[in-house]
Amino acid sequence: DNYMTLRQPAELPAKLPAILCANGVYNQSLISALVVYLGTVAINQIQGGKSTLATTYAMDVYKQMVQSLDAEGRYIVLNTMANQLRYPNSHTNFFSFVLLNLFLDAENEYVQEQITRVLLERLIVHRPHPWGLLITFIELIKNVKYGFWRKAFIRSAPEMERVFDSIARSCLGPSYAAVQQQQQAAAGSAAPAAATTTA
């Protein structure tokens, strides 16, 4: 509670990996409770006008967790966030923003791939899919700023490319072709810009 209001103790985010993984085993219940608790407090702060989505202390803790935990711990954190993507409400909005922001700010593509995996695992099962899950995935694949279709893991194997295309077609429907053209145009304009900066 102190950290969420005063950012004290300042070293708390750095200590979290050791707290969450005692004796080499992750405490999944503790991680899930922490992720949801941080989100609930952040939502209350936002609704009270004390913070914005991007400047919540929770966002700092989430970023620290995603950067410092190993793949297993990060997977638990991301799964807990994805479980909050349900019907239209403040929790869905908040956790959708968090996942998209973590994708955008990721220091390496492995984190982006893991976020995509967590979303895809929920999308490949039979419908109906939760509204929040669909909105988050559609935003990720549709908004050029995320550069989703330019990621190497999308094209890592022909089978994976077909899976992504199939899910995108299912989620986007008739607008899929327009999104593909927009992404290709963005990739084409990024290439000349990169060439001029290296020249």
Backbone as a chain_set.jsonl record, in Angstrom:
{"seq": "DNYMTLRQPAELPAKLPAILCANGVYNQSLISALVVYLGTVAINQIQGGKSTLATTYAMDVYKQMVQSLDAEGRYIVLNTMANQLRYPNSHTNFFSFVLLNLFLDAENEYVQEQITRVLLERLIVHRPHPWGLLITFIELIKNVKYGFWRKAFIRSAPEMERVFDSIARSCLGPSYAAVQQQQQAAAGSAAPAAATTTA", "coords": {"N": [[0.823, -1.203, 0.0], [1.923, 1.25, 0.812], [3.812, 1.629, -1.194], [2.227, 2.048, -3.422], [1.093, 4.515, -2.926], [3.106, 6.244, -1.985], [5.434, 5.455, -3.178], [7.233, 4.036, -1.632], [8.65, 1.326, 0.112], [11.368, 2.253, -1.971], [12.907, 0.304, -3.153], [11.293, -1.872, -3.533], [10.132, -2.869, -6.104], [12.467, -3.999, -7.27], [13.022, -6.044, -5.522], [10.995, -7.831, -5.853], [11.21, -10.185, -7.652], [12.668, -12.081, -6.075], [10.946, -12.367, -3.916], [8.652, -13.396, -5.103], [9.483, -15.785, -6.14], [10.33, -17.98, -4.274], [12.733, -20.264, -3.142], [13.187, -21.211, -5.728], [10.73, -21.778, -6.863], [7.834, -20.559, -8.299], [5.313, -18.644, -6.725], [2.312, -18.896, -7.66], [-0.255, -18.098, -6.86], [0.278, -15.879, -5.255], [1.495, -14.166, -7.127], [-0.631, -13.782, -8.949], [-2.531, -12.587, -7.236], [-1.136, -10.253, -6.541], [-0.824, -8.936, -9.037], [-3.523, -8.419, -9.75], [-4.327, -6.936, -7.509], [-2.625, -4.656, -7.636], [-3.596, -3.584, -10.024], [-6.259, -2.997, -9.291], [-5.915, -1.038, -7.285], [-4.614, 0.914, -8.821], [-6.623, 1.535, -10.693], [-8.526, 2.675, -8.983], [-7.064, 4.938, -8.199], [-6.868, 6.27, -10.636], [-9.563, 6.752, -11.225], [-10.081, 8.442, -9.132], [-8.776, 10.667, -9.92], [-6.096, 10.964, -9.305], [-4.072, 9.974, -10.792], [-2.901, 8.878, -14.058], [-3.509, 6.454, -16.664], [-0.998, 5.781, -17.806], [0.836, 6.704, -15.935], [0.65, 5.399, -13.517], [1.758, 3.898, -10.466], [1.546, 1.211, -10.464], [2.002, 0.488, -13.111], [4.748, 0.886, -13.31], [5.651, -1.146, -11.599], [4.665, -3.415, -12.928], [6.159, -3.251, -15.328], [8.736, -3.612, -14.293], [8.482, -6.219, -13.295], [8.018, -7.697, -15.657], [10.411, -7.252, -16.988], [12.33, -8.281, -15.214], [11.649, -10.853, -14.288], [11.97, -14.366, -15.086], [11.164, -16.382, -18.013], [9.102, -18.152, -17.199], [7.99, -16.932, -14.867], [7.221, -14.483, -15.954], [5.306, -15.361, -17.763], [3.263, -16.229, -16.051], [2.525, -13.768, -14.911], [1.642, -12.349, -17.223], [-0.445, -14.023, -18.057], [-2.225, -13.731, -15.922], [-2.916, -11.056, -16.279], [-4.139, -11.21, -18.813], [-6.339, -12.73, -18.144], [-7.999, -10.863, -17.074], [-9.175, -9.591, -19.155], [-12.126, -9.123, -20.078], [-15.473, -8.431, -20.164], [-16.793, -5.138, -21.151], [-15.411, -2.967, -18.95], [-13.798, -1.202, -16.202], [-11.576, -2.691, -15.321], [-10.989, -4.374, -17.514], [-10.379, -2.412, -19.459], [-8.135, -1.198, -18.245], [-6.248, -3.357, -17.992], [-6.006, -4.13, -20.645], [-4.807, -1.84, -21.713], [-2.403, -1.971, -20.245], [-1.198, -4.405, -21.162], [-0.878, -3.804, -23.913], [0.796, -1.588, -23.707], [3.037, -2.729, -22.467], [3.829, -4.41, -24.536], [4.516, -2.521, -26.481], [6.605, -1.121, -25.22], [8.502, -3.053, -24.776], [11.754, -4.328, -24.257], [12.912, -6.311, -25.693], [12.2, -8.616, -28.356], [11.331, -11.036, -27.484], [9.704, -10.748, -25.228], [7.532, -9.49, -26.415], [6.713, -11.543, -28.084], [5.909, -13.375, -26.158], [3.73, -12.064, -24.956], [2.021, -12.027, -27.153], [1.674, -14.781, -27.469], [0.253, -15.458, -25.12], [-2.168, -14.13, -25.585], [-2.957, -15.361, -27.993], [-3.296, -18.057, -27.235], [-5.727, -17.974, -26.016], [-7.367, -17.194, -28.059], [-7.414, -19.229, -29.955], [-9.096, -21.161, -29.085], [-12.494, -22.415, -29.039], [-15.18, -20.193, -29.944], [-17.535, -18.385, -27.854], [-15.315, -15.56, -27.661], [-13.924, -13.581, -25.034], [-14.911, -10.159, -24.885], [-12.983, -8.154, -24.194], [-10.559, -9.449, -24.702], [-10.666, -9.796, -27.499], [-10.772, -7.082, -28.358], [-8.295, -6.142, -27.433], [-6.45, -7.766, -28.869], [-7.156, -7.122, -31.51], [-6.528, -4.389, -31.562], [-3.769, -4.587, -31.235], [-2.936, -5.914, -33.611], [-3.894, -4.244, -35.55], [-3.204, -1.52, -35.185], [-0.709, 0.489, -36.375], [1.42, 1.471, -34.881], [2.33, -0.491, -33.148], [3.668, -2.252, -34.755], [3.195, -4.934, -35.307], [2.954, -6.871, -37.443], [5.464, -6.806, -38.499], [7.177, -8.136, -36.872], [9.665, -10.567, -36.153], [8.985, -13.077, -35.101], [6.484, -13.61, -36.099], [6.864, -14.478, -38.664], [8.397, -16.725, -38.334], [7.957, -19.396, -38.952], [6.272, -21.071, -41.625], [3.879, -22.287, -40.814], [3.205, -20.909, -38.477], [2.799, -18.359, -39.489], [0.523, -18.82, -41.026], [-1.299, -19.437, -38.996], [-1.44, -16.98, -37.604], [-2.44, -15.342, -39.66], [-4.928, -16.59, -40.113], [-6.25, -16.226, -37.631], [-6.253, -13.447, -37.513], [-7.857, -12.846, -39.735], [-10.244, -13.939, -38.829], [-10.778, -12.339, -36.573], [-10.795, -9.714, -37.607], [-12.388, -9.771, -39.855], [-13.979, -8.49, -42.774], [-12.327, -6.224, -42.88], [-9.723, -7.065, -42.84], [-8.012, -7.195, -45.154], [-7.58, -4.476, -45.693], [-6.187, -3.711, -43.403], [-3.849, -5.232, -43.692], [-2.767, -4.003, -46.008], [-2.306, -1.441, -44.998], [-0.388, -1.994, -43.037], [1.69, -2.966, -44.66], [2.252, -0.683, -46.144], [3.187, 0.976, -44.113], [5.46, -0.444, -43.374], [6.902, -0.21, -45.73], [7.374, 2.569, -45.818], [8.926, 2.823, -43.593], [11.287, 1.548, -44.257], [12.73, 3.21, -46.239], [13.224, 5.357, -44.534], [14.9, 4.238, -42.629], [17.055, 3.659, -44.264], [17.968, 6.217, -44.969], [18.848, 7.168, -42.518], [21.024, 5.584, -42.022], [22.732, 6.266, -44.01]], "CA": [[0.0, 0.0, 0.0], [2.811, 2.42, 0.853], [4.447, 1.845, -2.494], [1.23, 2.546, -4.369], [0.776, 5.921, -2.655], [4.31, 7.049, -1.733], [6.594, 4.794, -3.809], [8.138, 3.628, -0.572], [10.087, 1.438, -0.097], [11.739, 2.42, -3.377], [13.543, -0.912, -3.67], [10.31, -2.958, -3.624], [10.067, -3.553, -7.407], [13.674, -4.785, -7.512], [13.0, -7.213, -4.632], [9.863, -8.705, -6.176], [11.531, -11.525, -8.165], [13.05, -12.976, -4.982], [9.755, -12.609, -3.096], [7.68, -14.183, -5.869], [10.057, -17.087, -6.507], [11.089, -18.498, -3.141], [13.269, -21.619, -3.33], [13.151, -21.59, -7.135], [9.37, -22.123, -7.285], [6.969, -19.379, -8.31], [4.059, -18.681, -5.985], [1.346, -18.409, -8.65], [-1.357, -17.404, -6.174], [0.782, -14.569, -4.834], [1.677, -13.35, -8.334], [-1.961, -13.411, -9.446], [-3.128, -11.637, -6.294], [-0.403, -8.991, -6.646], [-1.156, -8.294, -10.319], [-4.899, -7.913, -9.678], [-4.367, -5.892, -6.478], [-2.009, -3.446, -8.198], [-4.537, -3.041, -10.998], [-7.415, -2.437, -8.586], [-5.485, 0.22, -6.655], [-4.351, 1.874, -9.902], [-7.921, 1.964, -11.241], [-9.103, 3.6, -8.001], [-6.315, 6.195, -8.283], [-7.246, 6.917, -11.9], [-10.933, 7.248, -11.076], [-10.034, 9.541, -8.166], [-8.058, 11.788, -10.521], [-4.754, 11.072, -8.74], [-3.092, 9.404, -11.71], [-3.395, 8.5, -15.379], [-3.149, 5.067, -16.972], [0.428, 5.612, -18.095], [1.71, 7.143, -14.845], [0.381, 4.71, -12.256], [2.875, 3.153, -9.896], [1.351, -0.182, -10.874], [2.656, 0.305, -14.415], [6.182, 0.741, -13.026], [5.874, -2.479, -11.028], [4.454, -4.384, -14.006], [7.328, -3.21, -16.223], [9.849, -4.229, -13.574], [8.242, -7.663, -13.24], [8.192, -8.26, -17.002], [11.827, -7.171, -17.341], [13.241, -8.989, -14.319], [11.295, -12.262, -14.102], [12.306, -15.229, -16.213], [10.033, -16.675, -18.904], [8.007, -18.776, -16.446], [7.357, -15.911, -14.031], [6.581, -13.504, -16.849], [4.124, -16.029, -18.314], [2.23, -16.185, -15.008], [2.082, -12.366, -14.83], [0.885, -12.014, -18.436], [-1.687, -14.802, -18.02], [-3.124, -13.084, -14.962], [-3.426, -9.847, -16.935], [-5.053, -11.612, -19.89], [-7.568, -13.217, -17.513], [-8.829, -9.7, -16.739], [-9.747, -9.061, -20.404], [-13.454, -9.735, -20.143], [-16.508, -7.551, -20.72], [-16.412, -3.723, -21.015], [-15.368, -2.409, -17.597], [-12.536, -0.51, -15.924], [-10.484, -3.675, -15.25], [-10.657, -4.752, -18.89], [-9.72, -1.263, -20.076], [-6.82, -1.018, -17.638], [-5.316, -4.439, -18.332], [-5.764, -4.038, -22.085], [-3.796, -0.79, -21.852], [-1.133, -2.459, -19.691], [-0.607, -5.382, -22.086], [-0.453, -3.107, -25.134], [1.939, -0.746, -23.347], [4.18, -3.62, -22.26], [4.242, -4.841, -25.873], [5.142, -1.377, -27.15], [7.829, -0.717, -24.519], [9.368, -4.21, -24.525], [13.149, -4.135, -24.646], [13.287, -7.338, -26.666], [11.069, -9.204, -29.063], [10.87, -12.229, -26.775], [8.578, -10.323, -24.387], [6.414, -9.27, -27.34], [6.254, -12.869, -28.51], [5.211, -14.008, -25.042], [2.43, -11.394, -24.849], [1.224, -12.542, -28.273], [1.347, -16.183, -27.163], [-0.791, -15.481, -24.095], [-3.424, -13.743, -26.235], [-3.307, -16.383, -28.991], [-3.773, -19.271, -26.57], [-7.146, -17.777, -25.712], [-8.118, -16.978, -29.3], [-7.509, -20.433, -30.784], [-10.164, -22.028, -28.579], [-13.805, -22.129, -29.631], [-15.885, -18.978, -29.546], [-17.274, -16.943, -27.922], [-14.145, -15.021, -26.983], [-14.264, -12.393, -24.25], [-14.849, -8.884, -25.597], [-11.712, -7.482, -23.918], [-9.505, -10.182, -25.405], [-10.763, -9.44, -28.923], [-10.416, -5.672, -28.535], [-6.846, -6.012, -27.226], [-5.739, -8.38, -29.99], [-7.424, -6.328, -32.719], [-5.715, -3.167, -31.46], [-2.375, -4.978, -31.43], [-2.631, -6.248, -35.006], [-4.407, -3.221, -36.455], [-2.539, -0.234, -34.998], [0.636, 0.452, -36.961], [2.468, 1.829, -33.911], [2.861, -1.696, -32.508], [4.502, -2.95, -35.732], [2.979, -6.361, -35.064], [3.203, -7.722, -38.614], [6.891, -6.739, -38.847], [7.95, -8.891, -35.886], [10.28, -11.776, -36.711], [8.317, -14.303, -34.654], [5.299, -13.832, -36.943], [7.321, -15.161, -39.885], [9.404, -17.718, -37.96], [7.646, -20.648, -39.654], [5.064, -20.904, -42.444], [2.701, -22.699, -40.044], [2.862, -19.81, -37.569], [2.265, -17.274, -40.313], [-0.854, -19.191, -41.376], [-2.115, -19.313, -37.777], [-1.675, -15.551, -37.374], [-3.341, -14.855, -40.714], [-6.262, -17.145, -39.877], [-6.854, -15.559, -36.471], [-6.489, -12.047, -37.893], [-9.047, -12.836, -40.605], [-11.402, -14.222, -37.985], [-11.036, -11.189, -35.69], [-11.008, -8.468, -38.348], [-13.417, -9.925, -40.881], [-13.733, -7.844, -44.068], [-11.302, -5.167, -42.836], [-8.4, -7.688, -42.783], [-7.202, -6.798, -46.317], [-7.196, -3.069, -45.516], [-5.161, -3.671, -42.354], [-2.624, -5.748, -44.3], [-2.228, -2.957, -46.887], [-1.819, -0.364, -44.138], [0.846, -2.474, -42.419], [2.717, -3.022, -45.699], [2.613, 0.702, -46.458], [3.998, 1.462, -42.994], [6.757, -1.113, -43.476], [7.583, 0.388, -46.878], [7.836, 3.919, -45.489], [9.954, 2.706, -42.562], [12.535, 1.117, -44.892], [13.502, 4.342, -46.73], [13.665, 6.18, -43.405], [16.053, 3.559, -42.05], [18.165, 3.791, -45.213], [18.513, 7.577, -44.915], [19.551, 7.38, -41.257], [22.297, 4.875, -42.058], [23.576, 6.838, -45.059]], "C": [[0.86, 1.256, 0.0], [3.423, 2.698, -0.501], [3.466, 2.459, -3.482], [0.868, 4.006, -4.131], [2.022, 6.786, -2.555], [5.55, 6.572, -2.487], [7.668, 4.443, -2.788], [7.756, 2.224, -0.111], [10.448, 1.409, -1.587], [12.313, 1.144, -3.988], [12.564, -2.076, -3.847], [10.258, -3.624, -4.999], [11.279, -4.439, -7.693], [13.696, -6.061, -6.668], [11.924, -8.231, -5.011], [10.247, -10.079, -6.719], [11.889, -12.518, -7.062], [11.852, -13.328, -4.105], [8.801, -13.572, -3.805], [8.169, -15.581, -6.217], [10.943, -17.585, -5.373], [11.492, -19.94, -3.424], [13.139, -22.119, -4.762], [11.782, -21.972, -7.662], [8.504, -20.871, -7.195], [5.694, -19.632, -7.514], [2.991, -18.057, -6.887], [0.202, -17.634, -8.006], [-0.937, -16.004, -5.76], [0.947, -13.639, -6.034], [0.324, -12.872, -8.852], [-2.613, -12.37, -8.548], [-2.458, -10.27, -6.405], [-0.777, -8.236, -7.916], [-2.552, -7.673, -10.263], [-5.004, -6.788, -8.651], [-3.788, -4.58, -7.001], [-2.946, -2.779, -9.198], [-5.726, -2.373, -10.339], [-7.068, -1.103, -7.941], [-5.258, 1.286, -7.723], [-5.657, 2.411, -10.488], [-8.594, 2.954, -10.29], [-8.397, 4.95, -8.031], [-6.699, 6.967, -9.541], [-8.642, 7.52, -11.78], [-11.013, 8.403, -10.084], [-9.277, 10.749, -8.684], [-6.641, 11.97, -10.01], [-3.67, 10.601, -9.7], [-3.743, 9.198, -13.073], [-2.965, 7.059, -15.63], [-1.641, 4.883, -17.095], [1.323, 5.921, -16.905], [1.431, 6.457, -13.518], [1.641, 3.998, -11.773], [2.773, 1.683, -10.283], [2.064, -0.456, -12.193], [4.158, 0.127, -14.239], [6.495, -0.656, -12.503], [5.693, -3.548, -12.101], [5.659, -4.423, -14.944], [8.528, -3.884, -15.573], [9.695, -5.747, -13.541], [8.509, -8.309, -14.601], [9.667, -8.266, -17.401], [12.695, -8.094, -16.493], [12.895, -10.462, -14.085], [11.739, -13.082, -15.312], [11.031, -15.559, -16.989], [8.845, -17.269, -18.151], [7.254, -17.752, -15.599], [6.606, -14.886, -14.856], [5.288, -14.085, -17.436], [2.969, -16.001, -17.307], [1.655, -14.775, -14.9], [1.188, -12.027, -16.021], [-0.442, -12.775, -18.501], [-2.703, -14.178, -17.072], [-3.726, -11.828, -15.567], [-4.453, -10.203, -18.007], [-6.373, -12.141, -19.327], [-8.512, -12.079, -17.138], [-9.494, -9.093, -17.977], [-11.096, -9.721, -20.647], [-14.428, -8.799, -20.836], [-16.102, -6.087, -20.515], [-16.538, -3.237, -19.565], [-13.993, -1.794, -17.363], [-11.36, -1.479, -15.838], [-10.035, -4.088, -16.648], [-9.899, -3.632, -19.578], [-8.296, -1.103, -19.551], [-5.847, -2.1, -18.096], [-5.066, -4.537, -19.836], [-4.674, -3.005, -22.346], [-2.433, -1.288, -21.38], [-0.459, -3.425, -20.661], [-0.098, -4.717, -23.363], [0.768, -2.236, -24.865], [3.197, -1.587, -23.126], [4.716, -4.12, -23.596], [5.033, -3.728, -26.557], [6.5, -1.046, -26.545], [8.815, -1.855, -24.295], [10.769, -3.961, -25.06], [13.629, -5.196, -25.629], [12.032, -7.986, -27.235], [10.537, -10.447, -28.36], [9.669, -11.904, -25.887], [7.343, -10.106, -25.26], [5.835, -10.599, -27.815], [5.463, -13.552, -27.397], [3.832, -13.375, -24.811], [1.497, -11.919, -25.938], [0.777, -13.974, -28.002], [0.191, -16.271, -26.173], [-2.151, -15.118, -24.697], [-3.894, -14.829, -27.207], [-3.86, -17.653, -28.363], [-5.262, -19.177, -26.245], [-7.992, -17.645, -26.976], [-8.289, -18.242, -30.137], [-8.543, -21.422, -30.254], [-11.492, -21.596, -29.199], [-14.399, -20.842, -29.084], [-16.993, -19.335, -28.57], [-16.015, -16.563, -27.152], [-14.575, -13.811, -26.168], [-14.043, -11.111, -25.059], [-13.479, -8.217, -25.42], [-10.533, -8.133, -24.612], [-9.499, -9.807, -26.879], [-10.31, -8.009, -29.174], [-8.906, -5.478, -28.41], [-6.081, -6.575, -28.415], [-5.94, -7.586, -31.276], [-6.604, -5.045, -32.71], [-4.247, -3.479, -31.754], [-2.054, -5.226, -32.899], [-3.017, -5.139, -35.972], [-3.631, -1.907, -36.38], [-1.073, -0.33, -35.427], [1.725, 0.716, -35.927], [3.065, 0.614, -33.204], [3.753, -2.499, -33.451], [4.371, -4.459, -35.653], [3.393, -7.228, -36.244], [4.656, -7.681, -39.078], [7.766, -7.547, -37.888], [8.446, -10.204, -36.493], [9.531, -13.045, -36.312], [7.051, -14.609, -35.449], [5.676, -14.695, -38.145], [8.318, -16.287, -39.589], [9.198, -19.067, -38.644], [6.373, -20.433, -40.46], [3.782, -21.271, -41.687], [2.242, -21.58, -39.118], [2.241, -18.653, -38.336], [0.808, -17.56, -40.692], [-1.791, -19.066, -40.171], [-2.45, -17.848, -37.521], [-2.64, -14.979, -38.405], [-4.776, -15.328, -40.475], [-6.965, -16.437, -38.721], [-7.152, -14.103, -36.793], [-7.721, -11.934, -38.785], [-10.32, -13.034, -39.777], [-11.783, -13.015, -37.123], [-11.44, -9.942, -36.464], [-12.098, -8.562, -39.4], [-13.036, -9.225, -42.172], [-12.623, -6.784, -44.049], [-9.877, -5.726, -42.817], [-7.5, -7.223, -43.927], [-6.725, -5.358, -46.174], [-6.1, -2.93, -44.468], [-3.83, -4.156, -42.908], [-1.971, -4.696, -45.194], [-1.633, -1.818, -46.068], [-0.485, -0.759, -43.501], [1.988, -2.519, -43.433], [3.182, -1.626, -46.083], [3.501, 1.278, -45.366], [5.39, 0.843, -43.035], [7.57, -0.529, -44.621], [8.114, 1.771, -46.58], [8.906, 3.884, -44.414], [11.296, 2.336, -43.176], [13.33, 2.285, -45.462], [14.01, 5.228, -45.601], [14.891, 5.57, -42.756], [17.265, 3.708, -42.949], [18.776, 5.181, -45.137], [19.242, 7.831, -43.611], [20.886, 6.661, -41.242], [23.245, 5.469, -43.082], [24.415, 7.985, -44.546]], "O": [[0.571, 2.214, -0.718], [3.543, 3.851, -0.916], [3.848, 3.304, -4.291], [0.382, 4.673, -5.045], [2.009, 7.938, -2.988], [6.596, 7.218, -2.435], [8.864, 4.546, -3.063], [6.561, 1.97, 0.043], [9.889, 0.627, -2.356], [12.216, 0.929, -5.196], [12.97, -3.159, -4.269], [10.333, -4.85, -5.068], [11.141, -5.507, -8.29], [14.32, -7.049, -7.056], [11.948, -9.366, -4.536], [9.662, -11.073, -6.288], [11.462, -13.671, -7.107], [11.75, -14.449, -3.607], [8.218, -14.455, -3.176], [7.373, -16.46, -6.55], [12.167, -17.609, -5.5], [10.68, -20.739, -3.892], [12.996, -23.321, -4.988], [11.671, -22.445, -8.793], [8.446, -20.21, -6.158], [5.08, -20.694, -7.617], [2.792, -16.842, -6.878], [-0.254, -16.629, -8.55], [-1.705, -15.053, -5.897], [0.584, -12.465, -5.968], [0.154, -11.692, -9.158], [-3.178, -11.39, -9.032], [-3.136, -9.243, -6.367], [-1.019, -7.03, -7.873], [-2.741, -6.531, -10.682], [-5.692, -5.795, -8.89], [-4.388, -3.519, -6.83], [-3.076, -1.555, -9.215], [-6.158, -1.304, -10.769], [-7.836, -0.145, -8.036], [-5.664, 2.434, -7.549], [-5.777, 3.608, -10.749], [-9.165, 3.952, -10.731], [-9.041, 5.992, -7.904], [-6.838, 8.19, -9.502], [-8.872, 8.659, -12.184], [-11.906, 9.246, -10.179], [-9.143, 11.748, -7.978], [-6.032, 13.013, -10.246], [-2.483, 10.806, -9.448], [-4.958, 9.322, -13.228], [-2.149, 6.511, -14.889], [-1.078, 3.934, -16.548], [2.46, 5.452, -16.859], [1.935, 6.899, -12.486], [2.472, 3.558, -12.568], [3.784, 0.995, -10.414], [2.663, -1.517, -12.368], [4.776, -0.684, -14.929], [7.478, -1.276, -12.909], [6.485, -4.488, -12.176], [6.128, -5.5, -15.312], [9.252, -4.637, -16.224], [10.667, -6.476, -13.738], [9.157, -9.353, -14.678], [10.121, -9.189, -18.078], [13.686, -8.634, -16.984], [13.773, -11.242, -13.717], [11.865, -12.558, -16.419], [9.951, -15.071, -16.657], [7.698, -16.924, -18.438], [6.024, -17.712, -15.615], [5.501, -14.472, -14.507], [4.295, -13.373, -17.583], [1.821, -15.772, -17.688], [0.44, -14.604, -14.809], [0.1, -11.478, -15.846], [-1.448, -12.229, -18.952], [-3.892, -14.106, -17.38], [-4.915, -11.56, -15.391], [-5.508, -9.575, -18.099], [-7.415, -12.01, -19.97], [-9.7, -12.309, -16.909], [-10.298, -8.17, -17.85], [-11.194, -10.741, -21.329], [-14.212, -8.42, -21.987], [-15.157, -5.819, -19.773], [-17.642, -3.116, -19.033], [-13.124, -1.861, -18.232], [-10.252, -1.128, -16.242], [-8.838, -4.144, -16.93], [-8.877, -3.88, -20.218], [-7.363, -0.896, -20.326], [-4.742, -1.791, -18.541], [-3.998, -4.99, -20.248], [-3.735, -3.256, -23.101], [-1.422, -1.053, -22.041], [0.728, -3.278, -20.952], [0.992, -5.036, -23.839], [1.671, -2.153, -25.697], [4.289, -1.204, -23.546], [5.928, -4.241, -23.771], [6.091, -3.972, -27.138], [7.442, -0.726, -27.27], [9.864, -1.646, -23.685], [10.948, -3.451, -26.167], [14.632, -5.004, -26.316], [10.949, -7.905, -26.654], [9.408, -10.866, -28.616], [8.726, -12.691, -25.801], [6.237, -10.494, -24.884], [4.62, -10.755, -27.933], [4.468, -14.227, -27.66], [2.873, -14.083, -24.503], [0.331, -12.218, -25.679], [-0.368, -14.334, -28.275], [-0.737, -17.057, -26.36], [-3.165, -15.727, -24.359], [-5.076, -15.173, -27.242], [-4.789, -18.259, -28.898], [-5.964, -20.187, -26.207], [-9.185, -17.947, -26.967], [-9.212, -18.321, -30.947], [-8.834, -22.42, -30.912], [-11.585, -20.531, -29.809], [-14.163, -20.455, -27.94], [-17.357, -20.507, -28.474], [-15.691, -17.163, -26.127], [-15.491, -13.09, -26.565], [-13.085, -11.011, -25.827], [-12.883, -7.765, -26.398], [-9.613, -7.449, -25.06], [-8.442, -9.531, -27.446], [-9.545, -7.754, -30.104], [-8.306, -4.736, -29.188], [-5.16, -5.931, -28.919], [-4.997, -7.399, -32.045], [-6.048, -4.656, -33.737], [-3.57, -2.717, -32.444], [-1.008, -4.794, -33.383], [-2.518, -5.098, -37.096], [-3.423, -1.252, -37.401], [-0.307, -1.135, -34.897], [2.846, 0.231, -36.082], [4.191, 0.682, -32.712], [4.521, -3.345, -32.993], [5.335, -5.183, -35.905], [4.106, -8.215, -36.067], [5.04, -8.447, -39.962], [8.979, -7.629, -38.083], [7.732, -10.862, -37.249], [9.45, -13.988, -37.099], [6.594, -15.752, -35.466], [4.894, -15.538, -38.584], [9.008, -16.753, -40.496], [10.16, -19.796, -38.886], [5.487, -19.694, -40.031], [2.736, -20.653, -41.885], [1.045, -21.327, -38.983], [1.273, -18.043, -37.882], [-0.033, -16.661, -40.681], [-2.937, -18.639, -40.312], [-3.603, -17.509, -37.253], [-3.548, -14.221, -38.063], [-5.722, -14.555, -40.619], [-8.141, -16.089, -38.825], [-8.19, -13.578, -36.39], [-8.535, -11.028, -38.609], [-11.335, -12.376, -40.005], [-12.964, -12.707, -36.963], [-12.322, -9.198, -36.034], [-12.67, -7.546, -39.796], [-11.898, -9.342, -42.626], [-12.043, -6.481, -45.092], [-8.918, -4.955, -42.781], [-6.338, -6.89, -43.694], [-5.579, -5.054, -46.502], [-5.185, -2.122, -44.627], [-2.789, -3.56, -42.628], [-0.755, -4.515, -45.146], [-0.574, -1.292, -46.41], [0.439, 0.052, -43.435], [3.12, -2.156, -43.113], [4.37, -1.408, -46.321], [4.462, 1.991, -45.657], [6.383, 1.518, -42.763], [8.785, -0.368, -44.505], [9.2, 2.124, -47.04], [9.714, 4.808, -44.318], [12.339, 2.759, -42.677], [14.53, 2.363, -45.197], [15.101, 5.789, -45.695], [15.818, 6.284, -42.373], [18.383, 3.868, -42.461], [19.996, 5.315, -45.231], [20.173, 8.635, -43.584], [21.798, 7.076, -40.527], [24.446, 5.206, -43.032], [25.182, 8.576, -45.306]]}, "num_chains": 1, "name": "protein.A"}
